[in-house]
mmCIF file with all atom_site columns, C-alpha atoms in Angstrom:
data_model
loop_
_atom_site.group_PDB
_atom_site.id
_atom_site.type_symbol
_atom_site.label_atom_id
_atom_site.label_alt_id
_atom_site.label_comp_id
_atom_site.label_asym_id
_atom_site.label_entity_id
_atom_site.label_seq_id
_atom_site.pdbx_PDB_ins_code
_atom_site.Cartn_x
_atom_site.Cartn_y
_atom_site.Cartn_z
_atom_site.occupancy
_atom_site.B_iso_or_equiv
_atom_site.pdbx_formal_charge
_atom_site.auth_seq_id
_atom_site.auth_comp_id
_atom_site.auth_asym_id
_atom_site.auth_atom_id
_atom_site.pdbx_PDB_model_num
ATOM 1   C CA . GLN A 1 1   ? -12.685 -21.188 11.525 1.00 67.00 ? 258 GLN A CA 1
ATOM 2   C CA . LYS A 1 2   ? -8.439  -20.252 11.628 1.00 77.00 ? 259 LYS A CA 1
ATOM 3   C CA . GLU A 1 3   ? -6.417  -21.739 8.767  1.00 86.00 ? 260 GLU A CA 1
ATOM 4   C CA . VAL A 1 4   ? -4.502  -22.811 11.249 1.00 92.00 ? 261 VAL A CA 1
ATOM 5   C CA . GLU A 1 5   ? -5.209  -24.246 14.975 1.00 92.00 ? 262 GLU A CA 1
ATOM 6   C CA . GLN A 1 6   ? -2.037  -24.309 17.432 1.00 93.00 ? 263 GLN A CA 1
ATOM 7   C CA . ASP A 1 7   ? -2.072  -24.965 21.011 1.00 87.00 ? 264 ASP A CA 1
ATOM 8   C CA . PRO A 1 8   ? -0.523  -21.693 22.613 1.00 82.00 ? 265 PRO A CA 1
ATOM 9   C CA . GLY A 1 9   ? 0.705   -23.884 25.925 1.00 85.00 ? 266 GLY A CA 1
ATOM 10  C CA . PRO A 1 10  ? 2.151   -23.369 27.887 1.00 91.00 ? 267 PRO A CA 1
ATOM 11  C CA . LEU A 1 11  ? 3.608   -26.899 28.048 1.00 95.00 ? 268 LEU A CA 1
ATOM 12  C CA . SER A 1 12  ? 6.237   -27.666 30.700 1.00 96.00 ? 269 SER A CA 1
ATOM 13  C CA . VAL A 1 13  ? 8.560   -30.663 29.916 1.00 96.00 ? 270 VAL A CA 1
ATOM 14  C CA . PRO A 1 14  ? 11.089  -31.949 32.336 1.00 97.00 ? 271 PRO A CA 1
ATOM 15  C CA . GLU A 1 15  ? 14.724  -31.869 30.717 1.00 97.00 ? 272 GLU A CA 1
ATOM 16  C CA . GLY A 1 16  ? 15.113  -35.254 28.375 1.00 97.00 ? 273 GLY A CA 1
ATOM 17  C CA . ALA A 1 17  ? 11.595  -35.845 27.684 1.00 97.00 ? 274 ALA A CA 1
ATOM 18  C CA . ILE A 1 18  ? 10.219  -35.660 24.474 1.00 97.00 ? 275 ILE A CA 1
ATOM 19  C CA . VAL A 1 19  ? 8.034   -32.827 23.474 1.00 97.00 ? 276 VAL A CA 1
ATOM 20  C CA . SER A 1 20  ? 5.401   -32.938 20.763 1.00 97.00 ? 277 SER A CA 1
ATOM 21  C CA . LEU A 1 21  ? 4.205   -29.992 19.125 1.00 97.00 ? 278 LEU A CA 1
ATOM 22  C CA . ASN A 1 22  ? 1.084   -29.950 16.993 1.00 96.00 ? 279 ASN A CA 1
ATOM 23  C CA . CYS A 1 23  ? -0.623  -28.174 14.316 1.00 96.00 ? 280 CYS A CA 1
ATOM 24  C CA . THR A 1 24  ? -4.410  -28.372 12.040 1.00 96.00 ? 281 THR A CA 1
ATOM 25  C CA . TYR A 1 25  ? -5.671  -26.911 9.444  1.00 95.00 ? 282 TYR A CA 1
ATOM 26  C CA . SER A 1 26  ? -8.447  -26.556 7.033  1.00 94.00 ? 283 SER A CA 1
ATOM 27  C CA . ASN A 1 27  ? -7.234  -25.985 3.040  1.00 92.00 ? 284 ASN A CA 1
ATOM 28  C CA . SER A 1 28  ? -6.067  -29.210 1.797  1.00 92.00 ? 285 SER A CA 1
ATOM 29  C CA . ALA A 1 29  ? -4.525  -27.205 -0.579 1.00 91.00 ? 286 ALA A CA 1
ATOM 30  C CA . PHE A 1 30  ? -1.327  -26.566 1.679  1.00 92.00 ? 287 PHE A CA 1
ATOM 31  C CA . GLN A 1 31  ? 2.074   -28.159 1.045  1.00 89.00 ? 288 GLN A CA 1
ATOM 32  C CA . TYR A 1 32  ? 4.176   -26.323 1.876  1.00 88.00 ? 289 TYR A CA 1
ATOM 33  C CA . PHE A 1 33  ? 5.504   -26.799 6.288  1.00 92.00 ? 290 PHE A CA 1
ATOM 34  C CA . MET A 1 34  ? 7.632   -25.043 8.015  1.00 90.00 ? 291 MET A CA 1
ATOM 35  C CA . TRP A 1 35  ? 8.771   -24.879 11.850 1.00 93.00 ? 292 TRP A CA 1
ATOM 36  C CA . TYR A 1 36  ? 9.882   -21.822 13.705 1.00 92.00 ? 293 TYR A CA 1
ATOM 37  C CA . ARG A 1 37  ? 11.263  -21.481 16.643 1.00 94.00 ? 294 ARG A CA 1
ATOM 38  C CA . GLN A 1 38  ? 10.959  -17.980 18.617 1.00 92.00 ? 295 GLN A CA 1
ATOM 39  C CA . TYR A 1 39  ? 12.936  -16.150 21.127 1.00 92.00 ? 296 TYR A CA 1
ATOM 40  C CA . SER A 1 40  ? 11.704  -14.100 23.350 1.00 86.00 ? 297 SER A CA 1
ATOM 41  C CA . ARG A 1 41  ? 12.043  -10.649 21.259 1.00 81.00 ? 298 ARG A CA 1
ATOM 42  C CA . LYS A 1 42  ? 14.077  -11.880 18.665 1.00 85.00 ? 299 LYS A CA 1
ATOM 43  C CA . GLY A 1 43  ? 12.165  -12.637 15.156 1.00 86.00 ? 300 GLY A CA 1
ATOM 44  C CA . PRO A 1 44  ? 11.290  -17.249 13.814 1.00 89.00 ? 301 PRO A CA 1
ATOM 45  C CA . GLU A 1 45  ? 14.196  -19.139 12.673 1.00 88.00 ? 302 GLU A CA 1
ATOM 46  C CA . LEU A 1 46  ? 13.590  -22.036 10.562 1.00 85.00 ? 303 LEU A CA 1
ATOM 47  C CA . LEU A 1 47  ? 13.746  -25.497 12.300 1.00 90.00 ? 304 LEU A CA 1
ATOM 48  C CA . MET A 1 48  ? 12.418  -27.360 9.556  1.00 88.00 ? 305 MET A CA 1
ATOM 49  C CA . TYR A 1 49  ? 10.456  -27.359 5.857  1.00 85.00 ? 306 TYR A CA 1
ATOM 50  C CA . THR A 1 50  ? 8.614   -30.497 4.782  1.00 86.00 ? 307 THR A CA 1
ATOM 51  C CA . TYR A 1 51  ? 7.406   -30.737 1.621  1.00 82.00 ? 308 TYR A CA 1
ATOM 52  C CA . SER A 1 52  ? 3.745   -32.406 1.116  1.00 83.00 ? 309 SER A CA 1
ATOM 53  C CA . SER A 1 53  ? 3.219   -35.007 3.094  1.00 82.00 ? 310 SER A CA 1
ATOM 54  C CA . GLY A 1 54  ? 5.593   -37.601 5.767  1.00 84.00 ? 311 GLY A CA 1
ATOM 55  C CA . ASN A 1 55  ? 8.936   -36.752 7.712  1.00 90.00 ? 312 ASN A CA 1
ATOM 56  C CA . LYS A 1 56  ? 12.061  -35.803 8.112  1.00 92.00 ? 313 LYS A CA 1
ATOM 57  C CA . GLU A 1 57  ? 14.536  -36.123 10.483 1.00 94.00 ? 314 GLU A CA 1
ATOM 58  C CA . ASP A 1 58  ? 17.160  -33.123 11.565 1.00 93.00 ? 315 ASP A CA 1
ATOM 59  C CA . GLY A 1 59  ? 19.023  -34.060 15.070 1.00 95.00 ? 316 GLY A CA 1
ATOM 60  C CA . ARG A 1 60  ? 16.787  -34.673 17.275 1.00 97.00 ? 317 ARG A CA 1
ATOM 61  C CA . PHE A 1 61  ? 14.371  -32.513 15.765 1.00 97.00 ? 318 PHE A CA 1
ATOM 62  C CA . THR A 1 62  ? 11.303  -35.013 13.921 1.00 96.00 ? 319 THR A CA 1
ATOM 63  C CA . ALA A 1 63  ? 8.340   -33.305 11.381 1.00 96.00 ? 320 ALA A CA 1
ATOM 64  C CA . GLN A 1 64  ? 5.481   -35.381 10.172 1.00 96.00 ? 321 GLN A CA 1
ATOM 65  C CA . VAL A 1 65  ? 2.995   -34.309 8.171  1.00 95.00 ? 322 VAL A CA 1
ATOM 66  C CA . ASP A 1 66  ? -0.372  -36.372 7.387  1.00 94.00 ? 323 ASP A CA 1
ATOM 67  C CA . LYS A 1 67  ? -2.298  -34.371 4.701  1.00 92.00 ? 324 LYS A CA 1
ATOM 68  C CA . SER A 1 68  ? -5.658  -37.097 5.196  1.00 92.00 ? 325 SER A CA 1
ATOM 69  C CA . SER A 1 69  ? -5.664  -35.653 8.813  1.00 94.00 ? 326 SER A CA 1
ATOM 70  C CA . LYS A 1 70  ? -4.516  -31.726 7.849  1.00 94.00 ? 327 LYS A CA 1
ATOM 71  C CA . TYR A 1 71  ? -2.507  -32.192 11.211 1.00 94.00 ? 328 TYR A CA 1
ATOM 72  C CA . ILE A 1 72  ? 1.355   -31.422 11.311 1.00 96.00 ? 329 ILE A CA 1
ATOM 73  C CA . SER A 1 73  ? 3.942   -33.071 14.231 1.00 96.00 ? 330 SER A CA 1
ATOM 74  C CA . LEU A 1 74  ? 7.387   -31.500 16.054 1.00 97.00 ? 331 LEU A CA 1
ATOM 75  C CA . PHE A 1 75  ? 9.174   -33.811 18.435 1.00 97.00 ? 332 PHE A CA 1
ATOM 76  C CA . ILE A 1 76  ? 11.883  -32.305 20.084 1.00 97.00 ? 333 ILE A CA 1
ATOM 77  C CA . ARG A 1 77  ? 13.958  -35.425 21.871 1.00 97.00 ? 334 ARG A CA 1
ATOM 78  C CA . ASP A 1 78  ? 15.740  -35.181 24.692 1.00 97.00 ? 335 ASP A CA 1
ATOM 79  C CA . SER A 1 79  ? 13.933  -31.436 25.539 1.00 97.00 ? 336 SER A CA 1
ATOM 80  C CA . GLN A 1 80  ? 17.036  -29.738 26.452 1.00 97.00 ? 337 GLN A CA 1
ATOM 81  C CA . PRO A 1 81  ? 16.803  -25.781 28.266 1.00 97.00 ? 338 PRO A CA 1
ATOM 82  C CA . SER A 1 82  ? 18.135  -24.033 25.316 1.00 96.00 ? 339 SER A CA 1
ATOM 83  C CA . ASP A 1 83  ? 14.649  -25.552 23.787 1.00 97.00 ? 340 ASP A CA 1
ATOM 84  C CA . SER A 1 84  ? 12.305  -23.360 25.434 1.00 97.00 ? 341 SER A CA 1
ATOM 85  C CA . ALA A 1 85  ? 10.865  -20.565 23.643 1.00 96.00 ? 342 ALA A CA 1
ATOM 86  C CA . THR A 1 86  ? 7.953   -20.168 21.240 1.00 94.00 ? 343 THR A CA 1
ATOM 87  C CA . TYR A 1 87  ? 7.098   -22.648 17.928 1.00 96.00 ? 344 TYR A CA 1
ATOM 88  C CA . LEU A 1 88  ? 6.022   -21.288 15.475 1.00 94.00 ? 345 LEU A CA 1
ATOM 89  C CA . CYS A 1 89  ? 4.118   -23.778 12.193 1.00 94.00 ? 346 CYS A CA 1
ATOM 90  C CA . ALA A 1 90  ? 3.393   -21.457 9.160  1.00 91.00 ? 347 ALA A CA 1
ATOM 91  C CA . MET A 1 91  ? 1.745   -23.043 6.261  1.00 90.00 ? 348 MET A CA 1
ATOM 92  C CA . GLY A 1 92  ? 1.080   -22.553 2.090  1.00 86.00 ? 349 GLY A CA 1
ATOM 93  C CA . ASN A 1 93  ? 0.097   -23.350 -1.207 1.00 82.00 ? 350 ASN A CA 1
ATOM 94  C CA . ASN A 1 94  ? 2.076   -21.188 -2.799 1.00 73.00 ? 351 ASN A CA 1
ATOM 95  C CA . PHE A 1 95  ? 5.760   -19.620 -2.208 1.00 64.00 ? 352 PHE A CA 1
ATOM 96  C CA . ASN A 1 96  ? 4.197   -16.073 -1.540 1.00 67.00 ? 353 ASN A CA 1
ATOM 97  C CA . LYS A 1 97  ? 1.598   -17.168 1.605  1.00 76.00 ? 354 LYS A CA 1
ATOM 98  C CA . PHE A 1 98  ? 2.518   -18.526 4.679  1.00 83.00 ? 355 PHE A CA 1
ATOM 99  C CA . TYR A 1 99  ? -0.378  -18.432 7.404  1.00 88.00 ? 356 TYR A CA 1
ATOM 100 C CA . PHE A 1 100 ? 1.104   -19.089 10.674 1.00 89.00 ? 357 PHE A CA 1
ATOM 101 C CA . GLY A 1 101 ? 0.232   -20.716 13.829 1.00 91.00 ? 358 GLY A CA 1
ATOM 102 C CA . SER A 1 102 ? 0.091   -18.640 17.013 1.00 89.00 ? 359 SER A CA 1
ATOM 103 C CA . GLY A 1 103 ? 2.484   -20.353 17.976 1.00 92.00 ? 360 GLY A CA 1
ATOM 104 C CA . THR A 1 104 ? 3.486   -22.581 20.933 1.00 95.00 ? 361 THR A CA 1
ATOM 105 C CA . LYS A 1 105 ? 5.045   -21.624 24.069 1.00 94.00 ? 362 LYS A CA 1
ATOM 106 C CA . LEU A 1 106 ? 7.353   -24.276 25.259 1.00 96.00 ? 363 LEU A CA 1
ATOM 107 C CA . ASN A 1 107 ? 10.008  -24.612 28.949 1.00 96.00 ? 364 ASN A CA 1
ATOM 108 C CA . VAL A 1 108 ? 12.033  -27.341 29.446 1.00 97.00 ? 365 VAL A CA 1
ATOM 109 C CA . LYS A 1 109 ? 12.784  -28.290 33.609 1.00 96.00 ? 366 LYS A CA 1
ATOM 110 C CA . PRO A 1 110 ? 16.628  -28.631 34.408 1.00 95.00 ? 367 PRO A CA 1
ATOM 111 C CA . GLY B 2 1   ? 22.622  -20.084 6.557  1.00 61.00 ? 215 GLY B CA 1
ATOM 112 C CA . ALA B 2 2   ? 20.966  -17.822 5.456  1.00 71.00 ? 216 ALA B CA 1
ATOM 113 C CA . VAL B 2 3   ? 21.130  -13.872 6.675  1.00 86.00 ? 217 VAL B CA 1
ATOM 114 C CA . VAL B 2 4   ? 18.567  -11.817 6.948  1.00 91.00 ? 218 VAL B CA 1
ATOM 115 C CA . SER B 2 5   ? 19.495  -8.328  8.963  1.00 93.00 ? 219 SER B CA 1
ATOM 116 C CA . GLN B 2 6   ? 15.901  -5.508  10.096 1.00 94.00 ? 220 GLN B CA 1
ATOM 117 C CA . HIS B 2 7   ? 17.257  -2.183  11.793 1.00 95.00 ? 221 HIS B CA 1
ATOM 118 C CA . PRO B 2 8   ? 17.230  -0.553  13.844 1.00 95.00 ? 222 PRO B CA 1
ATOM 119 C CA . SER B 2 9   ? 16.277  -3.464  16.416 1.00 93.00 ? 223 SER B CA 1
ATOM 120 C CA . ARG B 2 10  ? 14.073  -0.870  18.421 1.00 94.00 ? 224 ARG B CA 1
ATOM 121 C CA . VAL B 2 11  ? 12.616  3.134   18.195 1.00 95.00 ? 225 VAL B CA 1
ATOM 122 C CA . ILE B 2 12  ? 10.495  4.563   20.657 1.00 96.00 ? 226 ILE B CA 1
ATOM 123 C CA . CYS B 2 13  ? 9.224   8.036   18.214 1.00 95.00 ? 227 CYS B CA 1
ATOM 124 C CA . LYS B 2 14  ? 6.749   10.581  19.052 1.00 96.00 ? 228 LYS B CA 1
ATOM 125 C CA . SER B 2 15  ? 3.839   10.230  17.975 1.00 96.00 ? 229 SER B CA 1
ATOM 126 C CA . GLY B 2 16  ? 2.812   11.979  15.005 1.00 96.00 ? 230 GLY B CA 1
ATOM 127 C CA . THR B 2 17  ? 6.643   11.276  13.162 1.00 96.00 ? 231 THR B CA 1
ATOM 128 C CA . SER B 2 18  ? 7.457   8.537   10.887 1.00 97.00 ? 232 SER B CA 1
ATOM 129 C CA . VAL B 2 19  ? 9.569   5.574   11.414 1.00 97.00 ? 233 VAL B CA 1
ATOM 130 C CA . LYS B 2 20  ? 11.611  3.798   8.689  1.00 97.00 ? 234 LYS B CA 1
ATOM 131 C CA . ILE B 2 21  ? 12.725  0.032   9.170  1.00 97.00 ? 235 ILE B CA 1
ATOM 132 C CA . GLU B 2 22  ? 15.312  -1.837  6.806  1.00 96.00 ? 236 GLU B CA 1
ATOM 133 C CA . CYS B 2 23  ? 15.399  -5.346  5.762  1.00 95.00 ? 237 CYS B CA 1
ATOM 134 C CA . ARG B 2 24  ? 19.108  -6.244  4.197  1.00 94.00 ? 238 ARG B CA 1
ATOM 135 C CA . SER B 2 25  ? 19.044  -10.013 3.214  1.00 91.00 ? 239 SER B CA 1
ATOM 136 C CA . LEU B 2 26  ? 22.793  -9.872  4.394  1.00 91.00 ? 240 LEU B CA 1
ATOM 137 C CA . ASP B 2 27  ? 23.785  -13.743 2.190  1.00 87.00 ? 241 ASP B CA 1
ATOM 138 C CA . PHE B 2 28  ? 21.610  -13.564 -0.325 1.00 86.00 ? 242 PHE B CA 1
ATOM 139 C CA . GLN B 2 29  ? 19.560  -12.182 -3.311 1.00 87.00 ? 243 GLN B CA 1
ATOM 140 C CA . ALA B 2 30  ? 15.555  -11.695 -2.226 1.00 86.00 ? 244 ALA B CA 1
ATOM 141 C CA . THR B 2 31  ? 12.753  -12.116 -4.758 1.00 81.00 ? 245 THR B CA 1
ATOM 142 C CA . THR B 2 32  ? 10.443  -11.429 -2.735 1.00 88.00 ? 246 THR B CA 1
ATOM 143 C CA . MET B 2 33  ? 9.995   -10.074 1.171  1.00 91.00 ? 247 MET B CA 1
ATOM 144 C CA . PHE B 2 34  ? 7.559   -10.455 3.444  1.00 92.00 ? 248 PHE B CA 1
ATOM 145 C CA . TRP B 2 35  ? 6.390   -7.690  6.427  1.00 95.00 ? 249 TRP B CA 1
ATOM 146 C CA . TYR B 2 36  ? 4.349   -8.941  9.188  1.00 93.00 ? 250 TYR B CA 1
ATOM 147 C CA . ARG B 2 37  ? 3.234   -7.455  12.509 1.00 94.00 ? 251 ARG B CA 1
ATOM 148 C CA . GLN B 2 38  ? 3.342   -9.823  16.408 1.00 88.00 ? 252 GLN B CA 1
ATOM 149 C CA . PHE B 2 39  ? 1.738   -8.336  19.324 1.00 82.00 ? 253 PHE B CA 1
ATOM 150 C CA . PRO B 2 40  ? 2.156   -10.170 22.020 1.00 77.00 ? 254 PRO B CA 1
ATOM 151 C CA . LYS B 2 41  ? 1.269   -13.442 23.131 1.00 72.00 ? 255 LYS B CA 1
ATOM 152 C CA . GLN B 2 42  ? -0.120  -14.165 18.540 1.00 76.00 ? 256 GLN B CA 1
ATOM 153 C CA . SER B 2 43  ? 0.537   -15.141 15.540 1.00 79.00 ? 257 SER B CA 1
ATOM 154 C CA . LEU B 2 44  ? 3.352   -13.062 12.890 1.00 85.00 ? 258 LEU B CA 1
ATOM 155 C CA . MET B 2 45  ? 0.277   -11.334 10.822 1.00 88.00 ? 259 MET B CA 1
ATOM 156 C CA . LEU B 2 46  ? 1.348   -10.846 7.150  1.00 89.00 ? 260 LEU B CA 1
ATOM 157 C CA . MET B 2 47  ? 0.824   -7.167  6.132  1.00 94.00 ? 261 MET B CA 1
ATOM 158 C CA . ALA B 2 48  ? 2.459   -6.643  2.834  1.00 93.00 ? 262 ALA B CA 1
ATOM 159 C CA . THR B 2 49  ? 4.063   -8.183  0.054  1.00 91.00 ? 263 THR B CA 1
ATOM 160 C CA . SER B 2 50  ? 7.094   -7.032  -1.737 1.00 89.00 ? 264 SER B CA 1
ATOM 161 C CA . ASN B 2 51  ? 8.440   -7.744  -4.889 1.00 84.00 ? 265 ASN B CA 1
ATOM 162 C CA . GLU B 2 52  ? 12.405  -5.967  -6.265 1.00 80.00 ? 266 GLU B CA 1
ATOM 163 C CA . GLY B 2 53  ? 10.920  -3.839  -8.369 1.00 79.00 ? 267 GLY B CA 1
ATOM 164 C CA . SER B 2 54  ? 7.299   -3.496  -8.204 1.00 82.00 ? 268 SER B CA 1
ATOM 165 C CA . LYS B 2 55  ? 4.813   -2.448  -5.624 1.00 86.00 ? 269 LYS B CA 1
ATOM 166 C CA . ALA B 2 56  ? 3.932   -3.833  -2.433 1.00 91.00 ? 270 ALA B CA 1
ATOM 167 C CA . THR B 2 57  ? 1.074   -6.098  -2.031 1.00 92.00 ? 271 THR B CA 1
ATOM 168 C CA . TYR B 2 58  ? -0.890  -4.953  1.237  1.00 94.00 ? 272 TYR B CA 1
ATOM 169 C CA . GLU B 2 59  ? -3.413  -7.404  2.929  1.00 92.00 ? 273 GLU B CA 1
ATOM 170 C CA . GLN B 2 60  ? -7.167  -6.915  3.606  1.00 91.00 ? 274 GLN B CA 1
ATOM 171 C CA . GLY B 2 61  ? -6.805  -4.004  6.448  1.00 92.00 ? 275 GLY B CA 1
ATOM 172 C CA . VAL B 2 62  ? -4.076  -3.077  6.249  1.00 94.00 ? 276 VAL B CA 1
ATOM 173 C CA . GLU B 2 63  ? -3.879  0.439   5.360  1.00 94.00 ? 277 GLU B CA 1
ATOM 174 C CA . LYS B 2 64  ? -0.882  1.217   2.817  1.00 92.00 ? 278 LYS B CA 1
ATOM 175 C CA . ASP B 2 65  ? -0.754  4.969   2.743  1.00 94.00 ? 279 ASP B CA 1
ATOM 176 C CA . LYS B 2 66  ? 0.626   4.590   6.756  1.00 96.00 ? 280 LYS B CA 1
ATOM 177 C CA . PHE B 2 67  ? 2.910   1.672   5.468  1.00 96.00 ? 281 PHE B CA 1
ATOM 178 C CA . LEU B 2 68  ? 5.057   2.564   2.989  1.00 95.00 ? 282 LEU B CA 1
ATOM 179 C CA . ILE B 2 69  ? 6.764   0.145   2.025  1.00 94.00 ? 283 ILE B CA 1
ATOM 180 C CA . ASN B 2 70  ? 9.533   -0.083  -1.505 1.00 90.00 ? 284 ASN B CA 1
ATOM 181 C CA . HIS B 2 71  ? 11.584  -2.766  -2.247 1.00 87.00 ? 285 HIS B CA 1
ATOM 182 C CA . ALA B 2 72  ? 14.319  -1.218  -4.028 1.00 81.00 ? 286 ALA B CA 1
ATOM 183 C CA . SER B 2 73  ? 16.682  -4.114  -4.398 1.00 88.00 ? 287 SER B CA 1
ATOM 184 C CA . LEU B 2 74  ? 17.299  -7.520  -4.641 1.00 87.00 ? 288 LEU B CA 1
ATOM 185 C CA . THR B 2 75  ? 18.932  -6.806  -0.204 1.00 91.00 ? 289 THR B CA 1
ATOM 186 C CA . LEU B 2 76  ? 16.637  -3.925  1.019  1.00 92.00 ? 290 LEU B CA 1
ATOM 187 C CA . SER B 2 77  ? 12.986  -4.041  1.396  1.00 93.00 ? 291 SER B CA 1
ATOM 188 C CA . THR B 2 78  ? 11.546  -1.555  3.924  1.00 95.00 ? 292 THR B CA 1
ATOM 189 C CA . LEU B 2 79  ? 8.986   -0.153  5.572  1.00 96.00 ? 293 LEU B CA 1
ATOM 190 C CA . THR B 2 80  ? 8.039   3.035   6.378  1.00 97.00 ? 294 THR B CA 1
ATOM 191 C CA . VAL B 2 81  ? 5.361   3.730   9.115  1.00 97.00 ? 295 VAL B CA 1
ATOM 192 C CA . THR B 2 82  ? 3.904   7.693   8.627  1.00 96.00 ? 296 THR B CA 1
ATOM 193 C CA . SER B 2 83  ? 2.547   10.033  11.368 1.00 96.00 ? 297 SER B CA 1
ATOM 194 C CA . ALA B 2 84  ? 3.127   7.069   14.115 1.00 96.00 ? 298 ALA B CA 1
ATOM 195 C CA . HIS B 2 85  ? 0.509   6.746   16.693 1.00 95.00 ? 299 HIS B CA 1
ATOM 196 C CA . PRO B 2 86  ? 0.476   4.299   19.690 1.00 95.00 ? 300 PRO B CA 1
ATOM 197 C CA . GLU B 2 87  ? -1.360  2.198   18.079 1.00 94.00 ? 301 GLU B CA 1
ATOM 198 C CA . ASP B 2 88  ? 1.031   1.256   16.023 1.00 95.00 ? 302 ASP B CA 1
ATOM 199 C CA . SER B 2 89  ? 3.495   -0.037  18.859 1.00 95.00 ? 303 SER B CA 1
ATOM 200 C CA . SER B 2 90  ? 4.345   -3.049  17.819 1.00 94.00 ? 304 SER B CA 1
ATOM 201 C CA . PHE B 2 91  ? 6.690   -5.404  16.690 1.00 93.00 ? 305 PHE B CA 1
ATOM 202 C CA . TYR B 2 92  ? 7.819   -5.564  12.886 1.00 95.00 ? 306 TYR B CA 1
ATOM 203 C CA . ILE B 2 93  ? 9.237   -8.617  11.459 1.00 94.00 ? 307 ILE B CA 1
ATOM 204 C CA . CYS B 2 94  ? 10.399  -9.906  7.901  1.00 94.00 ? 308 CYS B CA 1
ATOM 205 C CA . SER B 2 95  ? 11.150  -11.955 6.156  1.00 91.00 ? 309 SER B CA 1
ATOM 206 C CA . ALA B 2 96  ? 12.622  -13.164 2.916  1.00 89.00 ? 310 ALA B CA 1
ATOM 207 C CA . ARG B 2 97  ? 12.381  -15.668 0.516  1.00 84.00 ? 311 ARG B CA 1
ATOM 208 C CA . ARG B 2 98  ? 15.537  -16.579 -1.375 1.00 78.00 ? 312 ARG B CA 1
ATOM 209 C CA . ARG B 2 99  ? 15.660  -15.427 -5.287 1.00 70.00 ? 313 ARG B CA 1
ATOM 210 C CA . GLY B 2 100 ? 16.011  -20.011 -7.605 1.00 63.00 ? 314 GLY B CA 1
ATOM 211 C CA . GLY B 2 101 ? 15.103  -21.199 -3.867 1.00 56.00 ? 315 GLY B CA 1
ATOM 212 C CA . GLY B 2 102 ? 13.419  -23.647 -6.518 1.00 50.00 ? 316 GLY B CA 1
ATOM 213 C CA . VAL B 2 103 ? 10.367  -26.182 -4.555 1.00 47.00 ? 317 VAL B CA 1
ATOM 214 C CA . SER B 2 104 ? 11.956  -25.224 -1.148 1.00 52.00 ? 318 SER B CA 1
ATOM 215 C CA . GLY B 2 105 ? 10.175  -22.067 0.124  1.00 57.00 ? 319 GLY B CA 1
ATOM 216 C CA . GLU B 2 106 ? 11.934  -21.053 2.895  1.00 68.00 ? 320 GLU B CA 1
ATOM 217 C CA . LEU B 2 107 ? 11.656  -17.965 4.432  1.00 75.00 ? 321 LEU B CA 1
ATOM 218 C CA . PHE B 2 108 ? 14.611  -16.430 6.744  1.00 84.00 ? 322 PHE B CA 1
ATOM 219 C CA . PHE B 2 109 ? 13.436  -13.733 9.440  1.00 88.00 ? 323 PHE B CA 1
ATOM 220 C CA . GLY B 2 110 ? 14.843  -10.957 10.269 1.00 91.00 ? 324 GLY B CA 1
ATOM 221 C CA . GLU B 2 111 ? 15.272  -10.178 14.306 1.00 89.00 ? 325 GLU B CA 1
ATOM 222 C CA . GLY B 2 112 ? 12.211  -7.987  14.176 1.00 92.00 ? 326 GLY B CA 1
ATOM 223 C CA . SER B 2 113 ? 12.277  -4.992  15.179 1.00 94.00 ? 327 SER B CA 1
ATOM 224 C CA . ARG B 2 114 ? 10.527  -2.856  18.246 1.00 94.00 ? 328 ARG B CA 1
ATOM 225 C CA . LEU B 2 115 ? 8.325   0.120   17.960 1.00 95.00 ? 329 LEU B CA 1
ATOM 226 C CA . THR B 2 116 ? 7.099   2.391   20.466 1.00 95.00 ? 330 THR B CA 1
ATOM 227 C CA . VAL B 2 117 ? 5.007   5.199   19.447 1.00 96.00 ? 331 VAL B CA 1
ATOM 228 C CA . LEU B 2 118 ? 5.012   7.525   22.826 1.00 95.00 ? 332 LEU B CA 1
#
């Protein structure tokens, strides 16, 4: 069983839609959760960081962590074509090792 | 925001040669740097963890004599692919954790280096 599972997509939505991206994990010790956006042939860019459970909002992005279900989500409101990218979740229980999902490719159509 | 620079961004080399990739944290000190490999449409695979002034810790299955990592300062780590072969062709990405980052633990990534071995 992989440490982190993420649907690879692709996910295609119209401009303005609310996008929901999710990851599940198996290690209950994970307490650091991150979402990265990766454009083609570029390095990942940190979008959101959450420690332990709860919600965090930053502009159009909301990250949720449900540790009881071992499930994390990233919501994108009012999606834009510029949001088209691959979104990676990452998590870990200490600073020295993080586990990444396989990434979900998102396409926002104008 | 924190900036991590990788160089070169693209490199093509002949089989049997060695290639060095640099990873620099431009505006912060990085106590720990990480090297990843990413295959097309796949996630990042951690290769090794590099702490300044000490030997790198390699993940299982990664040959340390093949992938030499040096973390000479708080702002620079290098990955050298020795005697490269076509199967080493990949996208190599580094990340750095900011010194004194407290409980945040954010990782900042470089832009990646695409290696093609002919």
